C-alpha cells in the first residue's frame, strides 16, 4: 500500500521521528553531520533535516559532499523515497526485476521496494528497465511524490507550461499540497522538463514530510526576503537541464522541442564521460565553482616572477570562458594562495609517463601538503596546482583526490606539466586551465590518446593539410586544402606600414560544443530538438549565443550513439582571433573557415581519448574531405540520415534531417599514416605566411 500524505504537518513530523539513521554500502563517505558544500541557502534547512534522519547515507558524491547543484538520479530518488516511506532499510533481494539494474548494486533493494510500493513502473518495457542513472525531471518528480504520498487530484494550478503534459494532473496535485510553487511567477511556470537538483529534491521531500515550511498559497504575497519559487535564489542556480519523461512511468509524450529528450541522452561510461549522468565526484556545473589555486616550483626549476604575474596569464581567461560558455549558469571563483610553494625534490623525481605517450611532471598532492597548514580548503570543489609557465606547458587532471585538514577534495587540476625549455617569462595558459576544469566538471578528452590514429599522410599534390579543432575538449579533423584557400586568409599591417598576407593552416573554433553544454546543464530542455521521425526541419541559433532558439538537434542512432547538429557563427570564441605575427604585424586569424552547421556523432560507450565524438565524414582517422562546416545548400550523409542546410538568414541556420535508408557516410577514406599532429598547448595556432605585399 502506498503511504498517504498526512495533511497536518505536526502529524507528519511525529510519524517521521521513527525514521532513524540507516546503514548501507556507501558509494561516498558522507555520514550525517553536515556537508562542506552546503553552507547556507534556501535548501539548507531541508538538507539538514533529512541528513539527521540518515536519508542521504551512501548517496553522496564524496567526503562530506552533497553536490547540491547536481541532478538527482532515479536510483538516488528510489533510496531517498523508500527510506522516508518505510522508515527503514528494505529487505535484501536475490534478483532484479529490471534488466538494467545489476544484482551487485547495493540500492537494488530500494528500487525493487519502490516498484512494490507502486511508486515506479520503470522507464522502459520489453525488457523492463529502470534507467537508474538518468536524472529526474520536475514533471517526473511530481508523479513520484504524488504516487508516494497519495496526493489527491486538484484543480489546475494555472501553470502556463504544463497543459497537455503527461504529468499535468500530478503537478497540479503537488501544487495544491503546497509542495511546489512553480519555477517562475510571472507568468506562472512549472518548468516540467527541467531536471531536479539534489538540493531541490531535498526541499520537495522535506515539504511533503512537514519538516520545513511550505511556500505561501498563491493568493498570499511571499515575504520579500524569501524566494517565491522552488528554484534557488541567484547565488544557487536551478541546476542541470536533463532528460524528460520515461514511457513506462507514464511519461512518453513529446516535448515542444521534439520527442522525449531522454531518447537522445545515452548513458555514459564511468568517470569523465560523453554521456549521462556526469560522475558523482564531479564539481557542480551550475552555481558557484570554488577553485583553490596553488603555485608550485622546484629547487632546479624556480620561477623568476611572482605568482600574481603567473595568475594573470591564465585565471582571468579561464573564468571568462567558462562563465560565457555556461551562459552565466556557473560562477567560477578562484581562490589563490599567492607565493611559490617549493617542492622538496627535483623535477626529475616527479616525472611520469602518461597514457598519451608523453612524459609529464606529476607532483601528486605535494602542493596541497605544503599549503595545508596555511590554507583553508573548506567549500572548495577543485584544487588547481600551477607550475611556472616559463618552464612547463600543457596540463592534466585527476580525480584521485587529496586529503586536507578540512577533508578530501577529489578533483585535482594541474596546469603546466610538460617540461619545456626556458622561455624567459610566463606564457598564456587560460585555455589549458578551462580545459582541465572541464574535466573536473565531468567532461572527457575528444582527441585520440593514441596519436597514430590521427597521423596524416603526405600532402596531396597542390594541397596542404589544414588542422581544425572545435570546442574546449578538442574535437579534431584535418582536411586537404589549396595553399591559398581564401577561407584561411588573414591580413595585417607591419609596424612600418607594409601589409602582410598569410594563410592559417590550424583553426581553433573555441566555442564549446552544444553536446558538452547539454551534459553540463547549460542548455535549457526547450533548446534541444530530439528527433525520432523520418524527416524533420529545425532552425538552429548559434551555439555561442542561441538566445531562446533551438541550440542543438539530435537523432538517436542506438542505445549509446547520437547524431548531433549545431550552428556555428563567427561570434564569441568562434570569432577571428587577434594574434601578433612573428614579423610584428597585428593580425586577425580565422577561428572558423566559414560559418555554418557542424554535424558530429557521439558514442557514449567510448571513454576519454577513444574518440567518443567524431565529425561527420571522419572514418576514425581524423580526416575529412573538406572543412566540416556545412554552408547553405551543403549536405552530408551520416548513418542513414541526410542533413541538408536549407536556409541561412544570418541569425539561424535551417536544416532538414531526412532518413534515407543508406548507411554510406560522406567523408574521407582511410589512407596511410605519417607523423602525428597536435595543436600547440591544446589551442595554439600554426600560421604560415605565404605572401607579403605592400
PDB file of N, CA and C in Angstrom, residues 400-465:
ATOM      1  N   UNK A 400      41.863  11.445  -8.295  1.00  0.00           N
ATOM      2  CA  UNK A 400      42.397  10.621  -7.209  1.00  0.00           C
ATOM      3  C   UNK A 400      42.195  11.279  -5.854  1.00  0.00           C
ATOM      4  N   UNK A 401      42.098  12.596  -5.835  1.00  0.00           N
ATOM      5  CA  UNK A 401      41.787  13.311  -4.610  1.00  0.00           C
ATOM      6  C   UNK A 401      43.011  13.609  -3.760  1.00  0.00           C
ATOM      7  N   UNK A 402      42.822  14.526  -2.820  1.00  0.00           N
ATOM      8  CA  UNK A 402      43.874  14.907  -1.881  1.00  0.00           C
ATOM      9  C   UNK A 402      43.248  15.133  -0.518  1.00  0.00           C
ATOM     10  N   UNK A 403      43.907  14.641   0.504  1.00  0.00           N
ATOM     11  CA  UNK A 403      43.439  14.827   1.879  1.00  0.00           C
ATOM     12  C   UNK A 403      43.929  16.163   2.405  1.00  0.00           C
ATOM     13  N   UNK A 404      43.014  16.957   2.916  1.00  0.00           N
ATOM     14  CA  UNK A 404      43.365  18.220   3.565  1.00  0.00           C
ATOM     15  C   UNK A 404      42.870  18.166   5.004  1.00  0.00           C
ATOM     16  N   UNK A 405      43.261  19.144   5.771  1.00  0.00           N
ATOM     17  CA  UNK A 405      42.803  19.197   7.159  1.00  0.00           C
ATOM     18  C   UNK A 405      41.296  19.347   7.236  1.00  0.00           C
ATOM     19  N   UNK A 406      40.695  19.892   6.156  1.00  0.00           N
ATOM     20  CA  UNK A 406      39.247  20.105   6.148  1.00  0.00           C
ATOM     21  C   UNK A 406      38.496  18.973   5.457  1.00  0.00           C
ATOM     22  N   UNK A 407      39.171  17.968   4.952  1.00  0.00           N
ATOM     23  CA  UNK A 407      38.515  16.856   4.279  1.00  0.00           C
ATOM     24  C   UNK A 407      39.159  16.570   2.932  1.00  0.00           C
ATOM     25  N   UNK A 408      38.570  15.625   2.215  1.00  0.00           N
ATOM     26  CA  UNK A 408      39.113  15.226   0.920  1.00  0.00           C
ATOM     27  C   UNK A 408      38.529  16.097  -0.182  1.00  0.00           C
ATOM     28  N   UNK A 409      39.386  16.573  -1.075  1.00  0.00           N
ATOM     29  CA  UNK A 409      38.952  17.225  -2.310  1.00  0.00           C
ATOM     30  C   UNK A 409      39.313  16.282  -3.443  1.00  0.00           C
ATOM     31  N   UNK A 410      38.315  15.851  -4.185  1.00  0.00           N
ATOM     32  CA  UNK A 410      38.507  14.792  -5.174  1.00  0.00           C
ATOM     33  C   UNK A 410      39.166  15.304  -6.441  1.00  0.00           C
ATOM     34  N   UNK A 411      38.724  16.438  -6.945  1.00  0.00           N
ATOM     35  CA  UNK A 411      39.125  16.919  -8.270  1.00  0.00           C
ATOM     36  C   UNK A 411      40.412  17.728  -8.190  1.00  0.00           C
ATOM     37  N   UNK A 412      41.422  17.292  -8.964  1.00  0.00           N
ATOM     38  CA  UNK A 412      42.734  17.935  -8.933  1.00  0.00           C
ATOM     39  C   UNK A 412      43.152  18.309 -10.349  1.00  0.00           C
ATOM     40  N   UNK A 413      43.241  19.609 -10.644  1.00  0.00           N
ATOM     41  CA  UNK A 413      43.693  20.096 -11.943  1.00  0.00           C
ATOM     42  C   UNK A 413      45.157  20.508 -11.835  1.00  0.00           C
ATOM     43  N   UNK A 414      45.932  20.160 -12.861  1.00  0.00           N
ATOM     44  CA  UNK A 414      47.353  20.500 -12.873  1.00  0.00           C
ATOM     45  C   UNK A 414      47.655  21.277 -14.147  1.00  0.00           C
ATOM     46  N   UNK A 415      48.234  22.448 -13.975  1.00  0.00           N
ATOM     47  CA  UNK A 415      48.486  23.340 -15.095  1.00  0.00           C
ATOM     48  C   UNK A 415      49.988  23.476 -15.305  1.00  0.00           C
ATOM     49  N   UNK A 416      50.424  23.339 -16.568  1.00  0.00           N
ATOM     50  CA  UNK A 416      51.833  23.443 -16.946  1.00  0.00           C
ATOM     51  C   UNK A 416      52.620  22.254 -16.392  1.00  0.00           C
ATOM     52  N   UNK A 417      52.466  21.109 -17.008  1.00  0.00           N
ATOM     53  CA  UNK A 417      53.082  19.874 -16.510  1.00  0.00           C
ATOM     54  C   UNK A 417      54.105  19.270 -17.464  1.00  0.00           C
ATOM     55  N   UNK A 418      54.199  19.771 -18.694  1.00  0.00           N
ATOM     56  CA  UNK A 418      55.153  19.233 -19.667  1.00  0.00           C
ATOM     57  C   UNK A 418      56.419  20.077 -19.646  1.00  0.00           C
ATOM     58  N   UNK A 419      57.576  19.512 -19.281  1.00  0.00           N
ATOM     59  CA  UNK A 419      58.819  20.293 -19.246  1.00  0.00           C
ATOM     60  C   UNK A 419      59.104  20.943 -20.595  1.00  0.00           C
ATOM     61  N   UNK A 420      59.605  22.169 -20.548  1.00  0.00           N
ATOM     62  CA  UNK A 420      59.804  22.956 -21.765  1.00  0.00           C
ATOM     63  C   UNK A 420      61.042  23.822 -21.570  1.00  0.00           C
ATOM     64  N   UNK A 421      61.824  24.064 -22.618  1.00  0.00           N
ATOM     65  CA  UNK A 421      62.968  24.980 -22.463  1.00  0.00           C
ATOM     66  C   UNK A 421      62.525  26.333 -21.927  1.00  0.00           C
ATOM     67  N   UNK A 422      63.352  26.937 -21.149  1.00  0.00           N
ATOM     68  CA  UNK A 422      63.029  28.226 -20.534  1.00  0.00           C
ATOM     69  C   UNK A 422      62.689  29.255 -21.611  1.00  0.00           C
ATOM     70  N   UNK A 423      61.488  29.815 -21.502  1.00  0.00           N
ATOM     71  CA  UNK A 423      61.021  30.794 -22.477  1.00  0.00           C
ATOM     72  C   UNK A 423      61.247  32.228 -22.001  1.00  0.00           C
ATOM     73  N   UNK A 424      61.873  32.366 -20.841  1.00  0.00           N
ATOM     74  CA  UNK A 424      62.245  33.697 -20.374  1.00  0.00           C
ATOM     75  C   UNK A 424      61.162  34.439 -19.633  1.00  0.00           C
ATOM     76  N   UNK A 425      59.954  33.953 -19.670  1.00  0.00           N
ATOM     77  CA  UNK A 425      58.852  34.615 -18.988  1.00  0.00           C
ATOM     78  C   UNK A 425      57.587  33.792 -19.104  1.00  0.00           C
ATOM     79  N   UNK A 426      56.528  34.189 -18.418  1.00  0.00           N
ATOM     80  CA  UNK A 426      55.294  33.397 -18.421  1.00  0.00           C
ATOM     81  C   UNK A 426      54.589  33.404 -19.767  1.00  0.00           C
ATOM     82  N   UNK A 427      53.869  32.329 -20.040  1.00  0.00           N
ATOM     83  CA  UNK A 427      53.080  32.175 -21.250  1.00  0.00           C
ATOM     84  C   UNK A 427      51.600  32.067 -20.879  1.00  0.00           C
ATOM     85  N   UNK A 428      50.716  32.300 -21.839  1.00  0.00           N
ATOM     86  CA  UNK A 428      49.283  32.201 -21.597  1.00  0.00           C
ATOM     87  C   UNK A 428      48.866  30.733 -21.411  1.00  0.00           C
ATOM     88  N   UNK A 429      48.032  30.465 -20.405  1.00  0.00           N
ATOM     89  CA  UNK A 429      47.565  29.096 -20.165  1.00  0.00           C
ATOM     90  C   UNK A 429      46.084  29.055 -19.775  1.00  0.00           C
ATOM     91  N   UNK A 430      45.353  30.094 -20.162  1.00  0.00           N
ATOM     92  CA  UNK A 430      43.942  30.159 -19.776  1.00  0.00           C
ATOM     93  C   UNK A 430      43.098  29.052 -20.379  1.00  0.00           C
ATOM     94  N   UNK A 431      43.334  28.723 -21.672  1.00  0.00           N
ATOM     95  CA  UNK A 431      42.535  27.650 -22.277  1.00  0.00           C
ATOM     96  C   UNK A 431      42.862  26.309 -21.647  1.00  0.00           C
ATOM     97  N   UNK A 432      44.133  26.105 -21.288  1.00  0.00           N
ATOM     98  CA  UNK A 432      44.501  24.867 -20.594  1.00  0.00           C
ATOM     99  C   UNK A 432      43.771  24.769 -19.263  1.00  0.00           C
ATOM    100  N   UNK A 433      43.718  25.858 -18.526  1.00  0.00           N
ATOM    101  CA  UNK A 433      43.028  25.849 -17.228  1.00  0.00           C
ATOM    102  C   UNK A 433      41.545  25.555 -17.397  1.00  0.00           C
ATOM    103  N   UNK A 434      40.905  26.191 -18.387  1.00  0.00           N
ATOM    104  CA  UNK A 434      39.488  25.929 -18.628  1.00  0.00           C
ATOM    105  C   UNK A 434      39.261  24.470 -19.011  1.00  0.00           C
ATOM    106  N   UNK A 435      40.151  23.928 -19.844  1.00  0.00           N
ATOM    107  CA  UNK A 435      40.060  22.534 -20.270  1.00  0.00           C
ATOM    108  C   UNK A 435      40.141  21.584 -19.076  1.00  0.00           C
ATOM    109  N   UNK A 436      41.122  21.805 -18.207  1.00  0.00           N
ATOM    110  CA  UNK A 436      41.288  20.902 -17.068  1.00  0.00           C
ATOM    111  C   UNK A 436      40.140  21.053 -16.067  1.00  0.00           C
ATOM    112  N   UNK A 437      39.620  22.261 -15.919  1.00  0.00           N
ATOM    113  CA  UNK A 437      38.460  22.430 -15.039  1.00  0.00           C
ATOM    114  C   UNK A 437      37.234  21.739 -15.623  1.00  0.00           C
ATOM    115  N   UNK A 438      37.115  21.712 -16.950  1.00  0.00           N
ATOM    116  CA  UNK A 438      36.004  20.990 -17.572  1.00  0.00           C
ATOM    117  C   UNK A 438      36.091  19.502 -17.275  1.00  0.00           C
ATOM    118  N   UNK A 439      37.310  18.960 -17.191  1.00  0.00           N
ATOM    119  CA  UNK A 439      37.456  17.576 -16.721  1.00  0.00           C
ATOM    120  C   UNK A 439      36.883  17.451 -15.306  1.00  0.00           C
ATOM    121  N   UNK A 440      37.149  18.460 -14.489  1.00  0.00           N
ATOM    122  CA  UNK A 440      36.637  18.448 -13.126  1.00  0.00           C
ATOM    123  C   UNK A 440      35.132  18.517 -13.056  1.00  0.00           C
ATOM    124  N   UNK A 441      34.491  18.999 -14.127  1.00  0.00           N
ATOM    125  CA  UNK A 441      33.028  19.022 -14.213  1.00  0.00           C
ATOM    126  C   UNK A 441      32.475  17.719 -14.785  1.00  0.00           C
ATOM    127  N   UNK A 442      33.365  16.855 -15.298  1.00  0.00           N
ATOM    128  CA  UNK A 442      32.935  15.548 -15.784  1.00  0.00           C
ATOM    129  C   UNK A 442      33.114  15.303 -17.261  1.00  0.00           C
ATOM    130  N   UNK A 443      33.643  16.283 -18.022  1.00  0.00           N
ATOM    131  CA  UNK A 443      33.811  16.105 -19.455  1.00  0.00           C
ATOM    132  C   UNK A 443      35.118  15.374 -19.761  1.00  0.00           C
ATOM    133  N   UNK A 444      35.154  14.696 -20.910  1.00  0.00           N
ATOM    134  CA  UNK A 444      36.339  13.921 -21.283  1.00  0.00           C
ATOM    135  C   UNK A 444      37.054  14.518 -22.488  1.00  0.00           C
ATOM    136  N   UNK A 445      38.242  13.991 -22.769  1.00  0.00           N
ATOM    137  CA  UNK A 445      39.020  14.424 -23.921  1.00  0.00           C
ATOM    138  C   UNK A 445      38.427  13.831 -25.190  1.00  0.00           C
ATOM    139  N   UNK A 446      38.360  14.643 -26.247  1.00  0.00           N
ATOM    140  CA  UNK A 446      37.790  14.204 -27.513  1.00  0.00           C
ATOM    141  C   UNK A 446      38.858  13.863 -28.543  1.00  0.00           C
ATOM    142  N   UNK A 447      40.126  14.166 -28.258  1.00  0.00           N
ATOM    143  CA  UNK A 447      41.194  13.815 -29.181  1.00  0.00           C
ATOM    144  C   UNK A 447      41.697  12.396 -28.872  1.00  0.00           C
ATOM    145  N   UNK A 448      42.441  11.809 -29.795  1.00  0.00           N
ATOM    146  CA  UNK A 448      42.912  10.431 -29.640  1.00  0.00           C
ATOM    147  C   UNK A 448      44.163  10.381 -28.769  1.00  0.00           C
ATOM    148  N   UNK A 449      44.132   9.574 -27.714  1.00  0.00           N
ATOM    149  CA  UNK A 449      45.341   9.381 -26.917  1.00  0.00           C
ATOM    150  C   UNK A 449      46.405   8.628 -27.713  1.00  0.00           C
ATOM    151  N   UNK A 450      45.950   7.738 -28.580  1.00  0.00           N
ATOM    152  CA  UNK A 450      46.878   7.037 -29.467  1.00  0.00           C
ATOM    153  C   UNK A 450      47.106   7.921 -30.692  1.00  0.00           C
ATOM    154  N   UNK A 451      48.216   8.646 -30.705  1.00  0.00           N
ATOM    155  CA  UNK A 451      48.459   9.643 -31.750  1.00  0.00           C
ATOM    156  C   UNK A 451      48.516   9.033 -33.142  1.00  0.00           C
ATOM    157  N   UNK A 452      48.811   7.738 -33.243  1.00  0.00           N
ATOM    158  CA  UNK A 452      48.882   7.105 -34.561  1.00  0.00           C
ATOM    159  C   UNK A 452      47.537   7.117 -35.268  1.00  0.00           C
ATOM    160  N   UNK A 453      46.448   7.220 -34.515  1.00  0.00           N
ATOM    161  CA  UNK A 453      45.125   7.220 -35.140  1.00  0.00           C
ATOM    162  C   UNK A 453      44.895   8.465 -35.988  1.00  0.00           C
ATOM    163  N   UNK A 454      45.600   9.533 -35.673  1.00  0.00           N
ATOM    164  CA  UNK A 454      45.405  10.789 -36.393  1.00  0.00           C
ATOM    165  C   UNK A 454      46.644  11.247 -37.149  1.00  0.00           C
ATOM    166  N   UNK A 455      47.551  10.324 -37.432  1.00  0.00           N
ATOM    167  CA  UNK A 455      48.701  10.698 -38.241  1.00  0.00           C
ATOM    168  C   UNK A 455      48.248  10.985 -39.669  1.00  0.00           C
ATOM    169  N   UNK A 456      48.888  11.991 -40.257  1.00  0.00           N
ATOM    170  CA  UNK A 456      48.499  12.404 -41.593  1.00  0.00           C
ATOM    171  C   UNK A 456      49.448  11.833 -42.641  1.00  0.00           C
ATOM    172  N   UNK A 457      48.918  11.465 -43.804  1.00  0.00           N
ATOM    173  CA  UNK A 457      49.780  11.013 -44.893  1.00  0.00           C
ATOM    174  C   UNK A 457      50.466  12.206 -45.545  1.00  0.00           C
ATOM    175  N   UNK A 458      51.367  11.955 -46.494  1.00  0.00           N
ATOM    176  CA  UNK A 458      51.966  13.084 -47.216  1.00  0.00           C
ATOM    177  C   UNK A 458      50.883  13.935 -47.869  1.00  0.00           C
ATOM    178  N   UNK A 459      51.165  15.218 -47.989  1.00  0.00           N
ATOM    179  CA  UNK A 459      50.171  16.125 -48.554  1.00  0.00           C
ATOM    180  C   UNK A 459      49.878  15.766 -50.006  1.00  0.00           C
ATOM    181  N   UNK A 460      48.596  15.761 -50.387  1.00  0.00           N
ATOM    182  CA  UNK A 460      48.266  15.512 -51.792  1.00  0.00           C
ATOM    183  C   UNK A 460      48.856  16.603 -52.680  1.00  0.00           C
ATOM    184  N   UNK A 461      48.965  16.307 -53.956  1.00  0.00           N
ATOM    185  CA  UNK A 461      49.516  17.271 -54.906  1.00  0.00           C
ATOM    186  C   UNK A 461      48.743  18.591 -54.861  1.00  0.00           C
ATOM    187  N   UNK A 462      49.482  19.678 -54.770  1.00  0.00           N
ATOM    188  CA  UNK A 462      48.896  21.035 -54.766  1.00  0.00           C
ATOM    189  C   UNK A 462      47.919  21.249 -53.612  1.00  0.00           C
ATOM    190  N   UNK A 463      48.096  20.524 -52.531  1.00  0.00           N
ATOM    191  CA  UNK A 463      47.246  20.672 -51.358  1.00  0.00           C
ATOM    192  C   UNK A 463      48.114  20.715 -50.106  1.00  0.00           C
ATOM    193  N   UNK A 464      47.573  21.273 -49.048  1.00  0.00           N
ATOM    194  CA  UNK A 464      48.240  21.268 -47.753  1.00  0.00           C
ATOM    195  C   UNK A 464      47.240  20.853 -46.696  1.00  0.00           C
ATOM    196  N   UNK A 465      47.722  20.177 -45.670  1.00  0.00           N
ATOM    197  CA  UNK A 465      46.813  19.751 -44.603  1.00  0.00           C
ATOM    198  C   UNK A 465      46.445  20.932 -43.713  1.00  0.00           C
TER     199      UNK A 465
END
